[in-house]
Tab-separated table of C-alpha atoms and ligand atoms in Angstrom:
chain	number	residue	atom	x	y	z
A	1	MET	CA	34.891	-9.326	18.623
A	2	ILE	CA	33.901	-12.809	18.784
A	3	THR	CA	30.348	-13.882	20.319
A	4	ASP	CA	28.846	-16.957	20.914
A	5	MET	CA	25.050	-15.939	20.198
A	6	SER	CA	24.012	-17.299	16.441
A	7	VAL	CA	22.658	-15.501	13.641
A	8	LYS	CA	19.494	-18.062	14.703
A	9	THR	CA	19.469	-16.353	17.730
A	10	VAL	CA	20.025	-12.752	17.153
A	11	GLU	CA	17.453	-13.620	14.166
A	12	GLN	CA	14.745	-14.376	17.398
A	13	LEU	CA	15.495	-10.526	18.301
A	14	CYS	CA	14.265	-9.626	14.492
A	15	LEU	CA	10.503	-12.187	15.339
A	16	ALA	CA	9.687	-9.940	18.685
A	17	CYS	CA	10.739	-6.653	17.233
A	18	GLY	CA	9.045	-5.956	13.214
A	19	LEU	CA	9.769	-2.146	13.914
A	20	CYS	CA	11.857	-1.473	10.991
A	21	CYS	CA	8.765	-3.341	8.449
A	22	ASP	CA	5.671	-2.230	10.430
A	23	GLY	CA	5.895	1.489	9.862
A	24	THR	CA	7.756	2.371	13.267
A	25	LEU	CA	11.244	3.221	12.125
A	26	PHE	CA	10.826	3.829	8.484
A	27	ASP	CA	7.942	5.784	5.906
A	28	HIS	CA	9.337	3.567	2.912
A	29	VAL	CA	11.254	1.065	1.468
A	30	GLN	CA	13.345	2.198	-1.274
A	31	LEU	CA	14.361	0.369	-3.950
A	32	GLY	CA	18.178	0.851	-5.725
A	33	PRO	CA	19.053	-0.315	-9.080
A	34	ASP	CA	19.657	-4.074	-7.315
A	35	ASP	CA	16.108	-4.369	-6.983
A	36	ASP	CA	13.228	-6.142	-9.207
A	37	ALA	CA	10.682	-2.784	-9.242
A	38	LYS	CA	8.480	-4.931	-11.292
A	39	LYS	CA	8.555	-8.593	-9.446
A	40	LEU	CA	7.991	-7.065	-6.114
A	41	LYS	CA	4.974	-4.776	-7.438
A	42	THR	CA	3.543	-8.678	-9.186
A	43	LEU	CA	4.429	-10.518	-5.647
A	44	GLY	CA	1.882	-7.324	-3.875
A	45	LEU	CA	4.325	-4.761	-2.984
A	46	PRO	CA	2.443	-1.471	-3.493
A	47	VAL	CA	5.986	0.163	-5.679
A	48	THR	CA	5.367	3.562	-6.979
A	49	VAL	CA	7.880	5.931	-8.216
A	50	SER	CA	7.590	9.210	-7.302
A	51	ARG	CA	7.198	12.807	-9.035
A	52	SER	CA	10.203	14.642	-7.296
A	53	GLN	CA	13.728	14.877	-8.872
A	54	PRO	CA	15.716	12.328	-9.237
A	55	PRO	CA	12.666	10.333	-9.255
A	56	VAL	CA	12.367	7.770	-5.880
A	57	THR	CA	11.227	4.188	-6.097
A	58	ARG	CA	10.221	2.625	-3.126
A	59	PHE	CA	7.101	1.338	-1.425
A	60	ARG	CA	5.101	2.729	1.366
A	61	GLN	CA	4.805	0.644	5.534
A	62	PRO	CA	3.705	-0.782	7.220
A	63	CYS	CA	4.648	-3.318	4.677
A	64	ALA	CA	2.241	-5.463	2.852
A	65	ALA	CA	4.724	-8.480	3.157
A	66	LEU	CA	5.389	-8.524	7.315
A	67	CYS	CA	3.574	-11.317	8.217
A	68	ALA	CA	1.647	-11.845	11.435
A	69	ASP	CA	4.202	-13.165	13.298
A	70	ARG	CA	6.909	-10.577	12.066
A	71	THR	CA	8.697	-13.280	9.195
A	72	CYS	CA	8.651	-11.746	5.655
A	73	ARG	CA	6.243	-13.314	3.125
A	74	LEU	CA	9.096	-12.388	0.848
A	75	TYR	CA	12.464	-13.065	2.826
A	76	ALA	CA	14.056	-14.553	-0.390
A	77	ASP	CA	13.337	-11.760	-3.149
A	78	ARG	CA	13.338	-8.689	-0.173
A	79	PRO	CA	14.944	-5.645	-1.347
A	80	ARG	CA	18.239	-4.635	-0.733
A	81	GLN	CA	17.401	-1.519	1.781
A	82	CYS	CA	15.747	-5.335	3.804
A	83	ARG	CA	18.735	-7.305	3.140
A	84	ASP	CA	21.376	-4.397	4.252
A	85	PHE	CA	19.362	-3.183	7.210
A	86	GLU	CA	21.086	-4.134	11.201
A	87	CYS	CA	19.517	-1.865	13.685
A	88	GLY	CA	21.843	-0.636	16.850
A	89	VAL	CA	20.315	-3.246	19.021
A	90	TYR	CA	20.831	-6.178	16.411
A	91	LYS	CA	24.423	-5.329	15.713
A	92	ASP	CA	25.148	-5.041	19.138
A	93	ALA	CA	23.514	-8.143	19.872
A	94	LYS	CA	25.326	-10.015	16.704
A	95	ALA	CA	28.646	-8.962	18.436
A	96	GLY	CA	27.913	-9.790	21.801
A	97	ARG	CA	28.164	-6.234	23.462
A	98	ILE	CA	25.305	-6.425	24.743
A	99	SER	CA	23.037	-9.874	25.860
A	100	PHE	CA	19.902	-10.982	23.955
A	101	THR	CA	18.378	-10.159	27.167
A	102	ALA	CA	19.543	-6.466	26.944
A	103	ALA	CA	18.307	-6.347	23.285
A	104	LEU	CA	14.928	-8.418	24.425
A	105	ARG	CA	14.880	-5.513	26.546
A	106	GLN	CA	15.522	-2.160	24.370
A	107	VAL	CA	13.300	-4.052	21.619
A	108	LYS	CA	10.104	-4.093	24.185
A	109	LYS	CA	11.074	-0.745	25.181
A	110	ALA	CA	10.395	0.403	21.477
A	111	ARG	CA	7.406	-1.402	21.060
A	112	GLN	CA	5.952	0.030	24.274
A	113	GLN	CA	6.546	3.558	23.140
A	114	ALA	CA	5.181	3.139	19.713
A	115	ASP	CA	2.038	1.112	20.547
A	116	ASN	CA	1.614	4.036	23.299
A	117	ILE	CA	2.138	6.960	20.317
A	118	ARG	CA	-0.406	4.489	18.287
A	119	ARG	CA	-2.966	4.621	21.349
A	120	LEU	CA	-2.553	8.434	21.640
A	121	LEU	CA	-3.768	8.795	17.826
A	122	ARG	CA	-6.116	6.755	17.809
A	123	ALA	CA	-7.567	8.653	21.043
A	124	LEU	CA	-7.298	11.891	18.674
A	125	GLY	CA	-9.136	10.063	15.980
A	126	ASP	CA	-6.227	8.748	13.768
A	127	THR	CA	-7.060	5.060	13.673
A	128	GLU	CA	-5.409	4.542	10.010
A	129	GLU	CA	-2.870	2.328	11.507
A	130	GLU	CA	-2.399	1.165	7.942
A	131	ARG	CA	-0.118	4.609	7.404
A	132	PRO	CA	3.378	4.872	8.063
A	133	LEU	CA	3.742	6.221	12.389
A	134	GLY	CA	5.491	9.233	11.246
A	135	GLU	CA	3.196	10.408	8.577
A	136	ARG	CA	0.376	9.986	10.570
A	137	PHE	CA	2.057	12.213	13.786
A	138	ARG	CA	3.182	14.422	11.025
A	139	ARG	CA	-0.451	14.660	9.633
A	140	MET	CA	-1.978	15.420	13.128
A	141	GLN	CA	0.263	17.604	14.082
A	142	ARG	CA	-0.890	19.980	10.968
A	143	ARG	CA	-4.250	19.412	11.768
A	144	MET	CA	-4.168	20.494	15.636
A	145	GLU	CA	-2.520	23.331	14.329
A	146	SER	CA	-5.434	24.150	11.980
A	147	THR	CA	-8.646	22.666	13.871
A	148	ILE	CA	-9.840	24.690	17.357
A	149	THR	CA	-9.858	21.346	19.699
A	150	ASP	CA	-10.932	21.919	23.386
A	151	GLU	CA	-8.767	20.611	26.295
A	152	ALA	CA	-9.000	17.666	26.736
A	153	ALA	CA	-7.745	17.016	22.776
A	154	ASN	CA	-5.323	19.184	23.417
A	155	HIS	CA	-3.651	17.687	26.374
A	156	THR	CA	-3.712	14.155	25.330
A	157	PHE	CA	-1.963	16.273	22.085
A	158	ALA	CA	0.476	17.279	24.055
A	159	GLU	CA	1.397	13.825	26.160
A	160	LEU	CA	1.537	12.529	22.104
A	161	GLY	CA	4.354	15.097	21.323
A	162	LEU	CA	6.097	13.954	24.392
A	163	ALA	CA	5.823	10.300	23.487
A	164	VAL	CA	6.862	10.689	20.200
A	165	HIS	CA	9.948	12.853	21.221
A	166	ALA	CA	10.851	10.485	23.616
A	167	PHE	CA	10.449	7.226	20.930
A	168	ASN	CA	12.222	9.235	18.051
A	169	LEU	CA	15.851	9.687	21.012
A	170	LEU	CA	15.781	6.111	21.965
A	171	ALA	CA	15.475	5.116	17.770
A	172	HIS	CA	18.693	7.805	17.280
A	173	LYS	CA	20.593	5.741	19.991
A	174	LYS	CA	19.289	2.279	19.725
A	175	PHE	CA	17.956	1.640	15.930
A	176	TYR	CA	19.152	4.178	13.287
A	177	THR	CA	23.054	4.077	12.305
A	178	LYS	CA	24.074	7.137	10.758
A	179	ALA	CA	23.107	6.677	7.078
A	180	ASP	CA	20.122	4.879	7.943
A	181	ALA	CA	17.997	7.845	9.983
A	182	PRO	CA	15.428	9.430	7.977
B	1	LIG	S1	14.595	-2.685	14.389
B	1	LIG	FE1	16.425	-4.380	14.446
B	1	LIG	S2	15.964	-5.847	15.644
B	1	LIG	FE2	13.798	-4.438	15.044
B	1	LIG	S3	13.702	-6.258	13.141
B	1	LIG	FE3	14.880	-4.296	12.228
B	1	LIG	S4	16.501	-5.379	12.165
B	1	LIG	FE4	15.434	-6.542	14.119
B	2	LIG	S1	9.998	-6.540	2.032
B	2	LIG	FE1	10.137	-7.555	4.139
B	2	LIG	S2	12.423	-7.519	4.766
B	2	LIG	FE2	11.418	-5.542	3.738
B	2	LIG	S3	10.140	-4.041	4.660
B	2	LIG	FE3	9.131	-5.830	4.300
B	2	LIG	S4	8.403	-7.425	5.689
B	2	LIG	FE4	10.431	-6.122	5.792
């Protein structure tokens, strides 16, 4: 399909988003054979090797290379997963299937939903913003299941469950492609 949307324009979308780098869509960035793990570690990414079999070399999100203006501090050296990933909204905008304005609306909606999840986690006492969102929710689930809590906390946790469910629906519909889903 011929599109009048330049790559530069569609990249503006990522600068308004950052969801694939800030721990919202992914818990980790996995390194592959193309990636220089040692160099990335030297550049400040907390690269670790899992104890699983086979071992996985990865670093945790929110990414240490993500700047406040949502640019990537290591853009030229970013790993293969980062180079290859284009979410569904980005792909649709790039191909001209949706307008830039419509794409921006999707990004804004997803960011608002993720912010709401963070707000609810904070209300339940989790302020560890440096951890990925999915991990924070799973940890909160375990905590709530093993602790006796008051009615207000139970209500907030129910609201959190609904917010996470709504975000996951949106993420799977508009952001992950089949191969990307965590
Ligand atoms: S989730 Fe999509 S629009 Fe957002 S930064 Fe990543 S590729 Fe760009
Ligand atoms: S290395 Fe750059 S592109 Fe990759 S997750 Fe970090 S900020 Fe995003």
